[in-house]
mmCIF file of C-alpha atoms in Angstrom:
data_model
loop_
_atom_site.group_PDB
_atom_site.id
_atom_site.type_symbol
_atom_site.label_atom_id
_atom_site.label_comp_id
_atom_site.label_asym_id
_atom_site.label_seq_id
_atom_site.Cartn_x
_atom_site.Cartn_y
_atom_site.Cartn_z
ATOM 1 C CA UNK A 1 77.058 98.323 98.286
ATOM 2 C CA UNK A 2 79.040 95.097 98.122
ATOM 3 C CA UNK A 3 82.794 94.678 97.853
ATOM 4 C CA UNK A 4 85.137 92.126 97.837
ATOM 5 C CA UNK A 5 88.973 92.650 98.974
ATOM 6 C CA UNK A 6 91.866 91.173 98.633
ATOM 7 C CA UNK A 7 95.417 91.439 100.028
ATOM 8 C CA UNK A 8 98.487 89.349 99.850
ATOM 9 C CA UNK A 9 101.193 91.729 100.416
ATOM 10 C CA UNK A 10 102.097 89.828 104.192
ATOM 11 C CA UNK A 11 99.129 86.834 104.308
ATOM 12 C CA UNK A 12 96.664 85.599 102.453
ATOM 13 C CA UNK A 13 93.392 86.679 102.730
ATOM 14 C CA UNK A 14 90.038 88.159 101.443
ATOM 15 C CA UNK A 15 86.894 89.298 102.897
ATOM 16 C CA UNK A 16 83.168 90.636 101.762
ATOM 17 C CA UNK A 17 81.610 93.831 103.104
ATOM 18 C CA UNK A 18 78.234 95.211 102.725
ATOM 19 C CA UNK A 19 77.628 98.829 103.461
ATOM 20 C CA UNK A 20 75.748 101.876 102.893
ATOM 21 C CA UNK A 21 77.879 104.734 101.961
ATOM 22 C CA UNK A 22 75.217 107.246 103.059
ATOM 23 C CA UNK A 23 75.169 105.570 106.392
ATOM 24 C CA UNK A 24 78.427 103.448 107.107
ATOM 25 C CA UNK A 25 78.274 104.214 111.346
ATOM 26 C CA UNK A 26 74.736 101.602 110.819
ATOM 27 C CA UNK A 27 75.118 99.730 108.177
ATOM 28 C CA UNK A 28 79.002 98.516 108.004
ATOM 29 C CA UNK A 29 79.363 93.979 107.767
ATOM 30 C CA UNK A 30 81.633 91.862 107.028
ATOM 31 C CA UNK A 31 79.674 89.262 105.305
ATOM 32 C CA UNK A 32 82.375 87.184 105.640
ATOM 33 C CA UNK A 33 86.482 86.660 105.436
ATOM 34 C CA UNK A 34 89.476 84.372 105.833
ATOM 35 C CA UNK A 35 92.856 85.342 106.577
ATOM 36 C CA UNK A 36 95.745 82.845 106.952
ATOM 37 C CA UNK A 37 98.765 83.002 109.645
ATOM 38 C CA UNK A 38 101.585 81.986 107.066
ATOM 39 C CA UNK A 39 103.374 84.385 105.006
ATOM 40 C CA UNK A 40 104.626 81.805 102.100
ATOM 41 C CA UNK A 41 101.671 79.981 100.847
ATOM 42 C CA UNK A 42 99.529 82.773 98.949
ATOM 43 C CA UNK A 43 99.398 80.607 95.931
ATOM 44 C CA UNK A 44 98.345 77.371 96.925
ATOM 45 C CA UNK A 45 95.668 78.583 99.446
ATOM 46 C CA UNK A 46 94.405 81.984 98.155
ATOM 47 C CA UNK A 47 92.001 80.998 95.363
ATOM 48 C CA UNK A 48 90.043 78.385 97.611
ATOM 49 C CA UNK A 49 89.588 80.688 100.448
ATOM 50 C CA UNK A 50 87.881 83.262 97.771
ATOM 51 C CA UNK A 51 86.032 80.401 97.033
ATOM 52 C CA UNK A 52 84.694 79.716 100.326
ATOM 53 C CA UNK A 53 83.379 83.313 100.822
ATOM 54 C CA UNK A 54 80.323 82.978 98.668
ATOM 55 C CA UNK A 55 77.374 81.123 98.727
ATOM 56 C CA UNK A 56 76.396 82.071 95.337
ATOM 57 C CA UNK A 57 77.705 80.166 91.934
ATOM 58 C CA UNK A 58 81.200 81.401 91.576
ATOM 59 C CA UNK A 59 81.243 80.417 88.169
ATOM 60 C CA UNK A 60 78.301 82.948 87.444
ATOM 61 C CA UNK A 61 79.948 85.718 89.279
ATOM 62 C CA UNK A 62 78.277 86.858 92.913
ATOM 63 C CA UNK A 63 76.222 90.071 93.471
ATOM 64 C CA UNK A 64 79.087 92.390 93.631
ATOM 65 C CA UNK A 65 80.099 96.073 93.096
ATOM 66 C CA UNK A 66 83.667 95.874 93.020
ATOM 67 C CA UNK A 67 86.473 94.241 94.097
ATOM 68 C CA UNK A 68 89.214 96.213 95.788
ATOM 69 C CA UNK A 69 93.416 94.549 95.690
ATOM 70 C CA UNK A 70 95.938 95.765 97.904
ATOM 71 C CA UNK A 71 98.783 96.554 95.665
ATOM 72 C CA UNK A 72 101.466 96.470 98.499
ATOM 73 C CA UNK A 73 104.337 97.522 99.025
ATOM 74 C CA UNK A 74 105.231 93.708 99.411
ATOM 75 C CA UNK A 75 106.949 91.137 98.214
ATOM 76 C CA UNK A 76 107.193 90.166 94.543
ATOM 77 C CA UNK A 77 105.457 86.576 94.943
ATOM 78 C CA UNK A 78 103.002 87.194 97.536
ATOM 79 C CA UNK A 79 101.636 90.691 95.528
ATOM 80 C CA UNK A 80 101.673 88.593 92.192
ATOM 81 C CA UNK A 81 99.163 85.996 93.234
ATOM 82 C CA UNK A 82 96.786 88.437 94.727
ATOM 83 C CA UNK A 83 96.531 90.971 92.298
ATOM 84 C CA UNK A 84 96.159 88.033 89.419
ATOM 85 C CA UNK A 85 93.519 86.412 90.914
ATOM 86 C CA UNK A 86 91.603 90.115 91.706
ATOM 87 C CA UNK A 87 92.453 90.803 87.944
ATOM 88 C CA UNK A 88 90.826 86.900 86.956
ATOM 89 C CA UNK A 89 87.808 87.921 89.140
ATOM 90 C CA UNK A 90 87.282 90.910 88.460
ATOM 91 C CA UNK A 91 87.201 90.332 84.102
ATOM 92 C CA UNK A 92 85.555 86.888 84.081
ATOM 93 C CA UNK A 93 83.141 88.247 86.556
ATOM 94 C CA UNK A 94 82.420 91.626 84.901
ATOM 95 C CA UNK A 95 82.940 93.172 87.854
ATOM 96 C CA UNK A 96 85.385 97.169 88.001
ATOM 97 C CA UNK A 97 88.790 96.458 89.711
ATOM 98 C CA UNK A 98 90.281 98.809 91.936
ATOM 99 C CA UNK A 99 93.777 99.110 94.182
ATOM 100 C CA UNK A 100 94.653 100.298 97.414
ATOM 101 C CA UNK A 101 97.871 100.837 99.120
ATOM 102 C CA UNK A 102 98.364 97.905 101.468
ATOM 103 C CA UNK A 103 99.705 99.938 104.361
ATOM 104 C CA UNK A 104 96.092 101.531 104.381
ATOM 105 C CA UNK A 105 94.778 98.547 105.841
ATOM 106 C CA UNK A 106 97.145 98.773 108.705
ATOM 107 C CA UNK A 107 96.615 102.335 109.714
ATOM 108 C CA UNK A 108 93.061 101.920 109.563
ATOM 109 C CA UNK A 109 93.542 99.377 111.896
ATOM 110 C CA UNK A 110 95.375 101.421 114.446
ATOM 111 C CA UNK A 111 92.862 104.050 114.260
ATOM 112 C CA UNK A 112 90.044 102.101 114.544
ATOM 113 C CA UNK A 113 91.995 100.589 117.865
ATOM 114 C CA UNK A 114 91.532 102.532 121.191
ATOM 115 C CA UNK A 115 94.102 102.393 124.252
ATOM 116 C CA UNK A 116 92.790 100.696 127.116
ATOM 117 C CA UNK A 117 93.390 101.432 130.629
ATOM 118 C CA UNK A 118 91.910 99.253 133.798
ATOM 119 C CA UNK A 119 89.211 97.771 130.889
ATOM 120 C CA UNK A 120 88.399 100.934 129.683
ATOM 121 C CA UNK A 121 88.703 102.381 126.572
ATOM 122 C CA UNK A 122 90.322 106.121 127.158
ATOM 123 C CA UNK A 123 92.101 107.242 124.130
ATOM 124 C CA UNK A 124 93.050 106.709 120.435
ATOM 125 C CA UNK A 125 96.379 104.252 120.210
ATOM 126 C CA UNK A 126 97.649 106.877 118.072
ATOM 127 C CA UNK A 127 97.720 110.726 119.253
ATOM 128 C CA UNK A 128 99.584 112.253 116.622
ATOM 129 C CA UNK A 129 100.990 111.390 113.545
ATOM 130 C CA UNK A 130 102.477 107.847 113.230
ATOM 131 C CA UNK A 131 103.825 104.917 111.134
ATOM 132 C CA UNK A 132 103.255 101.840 109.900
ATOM 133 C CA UNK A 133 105.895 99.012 108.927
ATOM 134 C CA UNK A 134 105.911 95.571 107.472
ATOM 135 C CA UNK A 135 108.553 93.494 106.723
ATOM 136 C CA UNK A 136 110.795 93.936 103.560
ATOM 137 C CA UNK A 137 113.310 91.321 104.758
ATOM 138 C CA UNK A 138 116.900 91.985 104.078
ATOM 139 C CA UNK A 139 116.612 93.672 107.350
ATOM 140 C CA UNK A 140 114.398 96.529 105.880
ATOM 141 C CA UNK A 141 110.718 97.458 106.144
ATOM 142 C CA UNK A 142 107.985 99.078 104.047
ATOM 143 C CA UNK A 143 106.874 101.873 105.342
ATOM 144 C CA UNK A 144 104.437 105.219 105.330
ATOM 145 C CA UNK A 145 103.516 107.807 107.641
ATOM 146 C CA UNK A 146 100.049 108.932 108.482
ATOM 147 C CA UNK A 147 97.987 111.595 110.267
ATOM 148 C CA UNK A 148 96.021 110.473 113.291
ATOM 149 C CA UNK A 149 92.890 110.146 111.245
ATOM 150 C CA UNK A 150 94.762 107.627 109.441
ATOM 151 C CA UNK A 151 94.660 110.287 106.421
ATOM 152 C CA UNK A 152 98.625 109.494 104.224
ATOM 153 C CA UNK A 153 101.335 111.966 104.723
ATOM 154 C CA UNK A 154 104.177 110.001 103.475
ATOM 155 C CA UNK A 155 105.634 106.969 101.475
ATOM 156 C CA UNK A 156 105.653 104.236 100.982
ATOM 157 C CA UNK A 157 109.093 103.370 101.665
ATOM 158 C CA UNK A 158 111.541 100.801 101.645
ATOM 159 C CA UNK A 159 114.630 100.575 103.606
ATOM 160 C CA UNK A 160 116.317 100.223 106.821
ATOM 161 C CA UNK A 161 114.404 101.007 110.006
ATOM 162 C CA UNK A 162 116.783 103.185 111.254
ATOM 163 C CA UNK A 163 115.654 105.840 108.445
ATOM 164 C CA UNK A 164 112.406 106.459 110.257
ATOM 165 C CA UNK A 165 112.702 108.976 112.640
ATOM 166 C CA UNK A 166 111.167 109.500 115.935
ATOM 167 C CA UNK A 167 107.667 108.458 115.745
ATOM 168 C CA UNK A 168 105.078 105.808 116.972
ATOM 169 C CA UNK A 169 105.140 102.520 114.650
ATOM 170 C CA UNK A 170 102.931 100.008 114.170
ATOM 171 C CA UNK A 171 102.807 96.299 112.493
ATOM 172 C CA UNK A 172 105.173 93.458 112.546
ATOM 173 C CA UNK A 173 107.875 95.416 110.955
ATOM 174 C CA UNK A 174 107.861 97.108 114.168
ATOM 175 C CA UNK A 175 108.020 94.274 115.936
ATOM 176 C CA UNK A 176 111.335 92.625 114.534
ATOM 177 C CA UNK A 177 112.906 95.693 114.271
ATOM 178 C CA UNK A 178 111.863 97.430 117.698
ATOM 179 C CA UNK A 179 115.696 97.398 119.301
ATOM 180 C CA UNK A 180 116.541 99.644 116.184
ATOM 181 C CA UNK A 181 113.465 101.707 115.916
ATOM 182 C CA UNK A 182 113.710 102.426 119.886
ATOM 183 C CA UNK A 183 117.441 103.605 119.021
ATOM 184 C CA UNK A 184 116.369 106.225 116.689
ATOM 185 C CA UNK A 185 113.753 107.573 119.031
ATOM 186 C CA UNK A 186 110.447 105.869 117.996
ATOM 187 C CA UNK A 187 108.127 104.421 120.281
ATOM 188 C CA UNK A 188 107.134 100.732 118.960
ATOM 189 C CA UNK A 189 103.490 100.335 120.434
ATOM 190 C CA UNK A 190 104.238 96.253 121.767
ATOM 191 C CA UNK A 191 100.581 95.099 121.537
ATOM 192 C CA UNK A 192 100.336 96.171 117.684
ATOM 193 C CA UNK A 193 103.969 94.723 117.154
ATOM 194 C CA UNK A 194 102.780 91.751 115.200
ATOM 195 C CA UNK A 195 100.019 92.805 112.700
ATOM 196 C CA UNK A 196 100.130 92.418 109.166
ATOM 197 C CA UNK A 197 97.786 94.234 106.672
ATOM 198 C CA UNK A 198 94.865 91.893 105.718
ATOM 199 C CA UNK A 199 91.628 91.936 103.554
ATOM 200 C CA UNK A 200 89.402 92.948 106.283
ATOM 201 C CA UNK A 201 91.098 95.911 107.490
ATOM 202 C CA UNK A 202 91.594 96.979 103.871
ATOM 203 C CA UNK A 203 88.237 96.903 103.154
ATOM 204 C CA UNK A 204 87.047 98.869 106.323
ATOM 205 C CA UNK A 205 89.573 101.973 105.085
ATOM 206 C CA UNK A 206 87.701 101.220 101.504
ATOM 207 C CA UNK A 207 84.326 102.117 102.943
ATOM 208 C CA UNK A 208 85.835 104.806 104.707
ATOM 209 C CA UNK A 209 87.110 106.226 101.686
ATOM 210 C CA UNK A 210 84.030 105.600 99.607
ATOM 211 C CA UNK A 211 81.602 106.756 102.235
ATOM 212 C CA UNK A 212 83.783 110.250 102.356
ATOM 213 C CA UNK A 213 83.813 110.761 98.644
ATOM 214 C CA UNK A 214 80.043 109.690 98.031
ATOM 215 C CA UNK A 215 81.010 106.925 95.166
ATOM 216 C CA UNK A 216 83.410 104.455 93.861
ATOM 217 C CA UNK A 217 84.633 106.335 91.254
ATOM 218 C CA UNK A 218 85.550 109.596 93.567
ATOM 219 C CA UNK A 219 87.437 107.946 96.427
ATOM 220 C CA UNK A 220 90.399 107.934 94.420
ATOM 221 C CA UNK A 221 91.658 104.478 94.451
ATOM 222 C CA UNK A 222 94.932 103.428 92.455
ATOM 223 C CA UNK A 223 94.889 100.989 89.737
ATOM 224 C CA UNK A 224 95.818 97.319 90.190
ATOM 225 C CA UNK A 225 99.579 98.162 89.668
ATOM 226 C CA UNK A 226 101.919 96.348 92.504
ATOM 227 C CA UNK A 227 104.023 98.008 94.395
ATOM 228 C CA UNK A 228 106.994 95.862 94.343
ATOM 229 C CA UNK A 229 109.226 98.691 95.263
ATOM 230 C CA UNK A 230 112.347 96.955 94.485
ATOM 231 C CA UNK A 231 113.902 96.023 91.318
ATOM 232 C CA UNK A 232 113.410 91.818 90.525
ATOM 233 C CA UNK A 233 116.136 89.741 91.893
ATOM 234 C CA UNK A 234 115.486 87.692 88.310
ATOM 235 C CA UNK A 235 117.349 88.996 85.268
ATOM 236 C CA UNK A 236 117.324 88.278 81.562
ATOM 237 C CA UNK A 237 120.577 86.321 80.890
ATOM 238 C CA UNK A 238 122.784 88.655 79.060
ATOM 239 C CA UNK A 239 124.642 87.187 75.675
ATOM 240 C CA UNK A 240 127.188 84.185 75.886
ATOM 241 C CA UNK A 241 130.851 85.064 75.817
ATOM 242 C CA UNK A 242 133.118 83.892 73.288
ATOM 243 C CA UNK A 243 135.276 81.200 74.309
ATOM 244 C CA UNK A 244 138.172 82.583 71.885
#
């Protein structure tokens, strides 16, 4: 099985796995994948890098199964451009479109992450249950909570980082926020302070999720629906007012 993801709810970026669902310990690749650093360019950069993960004609549409969008929670323009080039792909190429909560990718990343002592790798980073944050600006993160396997308990969320209570967090909404996380009780893990979800990691917690339910169609994946998780700062102008 081939997939393609894509997530622009912090970066830009996309990636292409190839996997056996019967066998995902052997078989799991990355055929290939592209991330960007910058948080502000998802437009302009996006559609290229897509581009550049395929050897075959783009116009005629490569040898895939599906393509799986993180829906966020993230910001309005960043979310738009991803999920409306997954939705371009996935019709012109004839290919099924699925979602997946962007704060997946992240916790999949801290479980697939072991804590190292003197070189050696002696424990899971996370023990018990834990959270992940990203930035929200206006000095709030997104936010959900999840088991130790990385299984969802809770959220998403928006909102102040003082509402989570005391708990390890990880991702860069730990990281900006870590005086008032540390206040509340958490414990901000500093060498996972600065990740953001990305394509990759969201399409390791896809195979994980398909390889558990046996198909696409049972691993229970959301529609392409953002997650915007905030009203739009844009409003339609209400009518003039008399001058008399």
């Amino acid at each position: 099985m081939r997939i393609l993801t894509i997530d622009t709810s912090a970066v830009a970026s996309a990636a292409v796995l190839d996997f056996d669902p019967q066998d995902l310990a052997r078989t799991a690749r990355v055929v290939a994948n592209f991330a960007t650093k910058d948080t502000r360019s998802h437009a302009e950069v996006l559609a290229p890098g897509v581009k550049s993960l395929f050897t075959d004609p783009v116009t005629e549409g490569p040898a895939l199964d599906a393509i799986i969008v993180g829906t966020g929670p993230g910001p309005f323009t960043g979310l738009r451009s991803g999920i409306t080039v997954a939705r371009t792909l996935a019709f012109t190429w004839g290919v099924k479109l699925y979602g997946m909560m962007s704060l997946d990718a992240l916790a999949q990343q801290v479980f697939d992450t072991p804590r190292y002592v003197d070189g050696r790798a002696v424990a899971p980073l996370a023990m018990a249950d834990f959270v992940v944050a990203t930035d929200a600006r206006r000095q709030e993160v997104y936010w959900a909570k999840y088991s130790a396997s990385a299984a969802l308990i809770d959220g998403p969320h928006v909102g102040p980082a003082a509402d989570i209570l005391p708990v390890q967090v990880f991702g860069a909404g730990a990281g900006i926020y870590a005086q008032q996380l540390a206040a509340g009780g958490c414990v901000v893990e500093a060498s996972f302070s600065q990740e953001q979800p990305t394509a990759l990691e969201l399409g390791r917690a896809a195979m994980r999720k398909i390889a558990a339910a046996g198909s696409l169609e049972g691993a229970g994946f959301l529609d392409s629906t953002p997650l915007y998780m905030r009203e739009s700062d844009a409003k339609v102008p209400g009518p003039r007012k008399r001058a008399l």
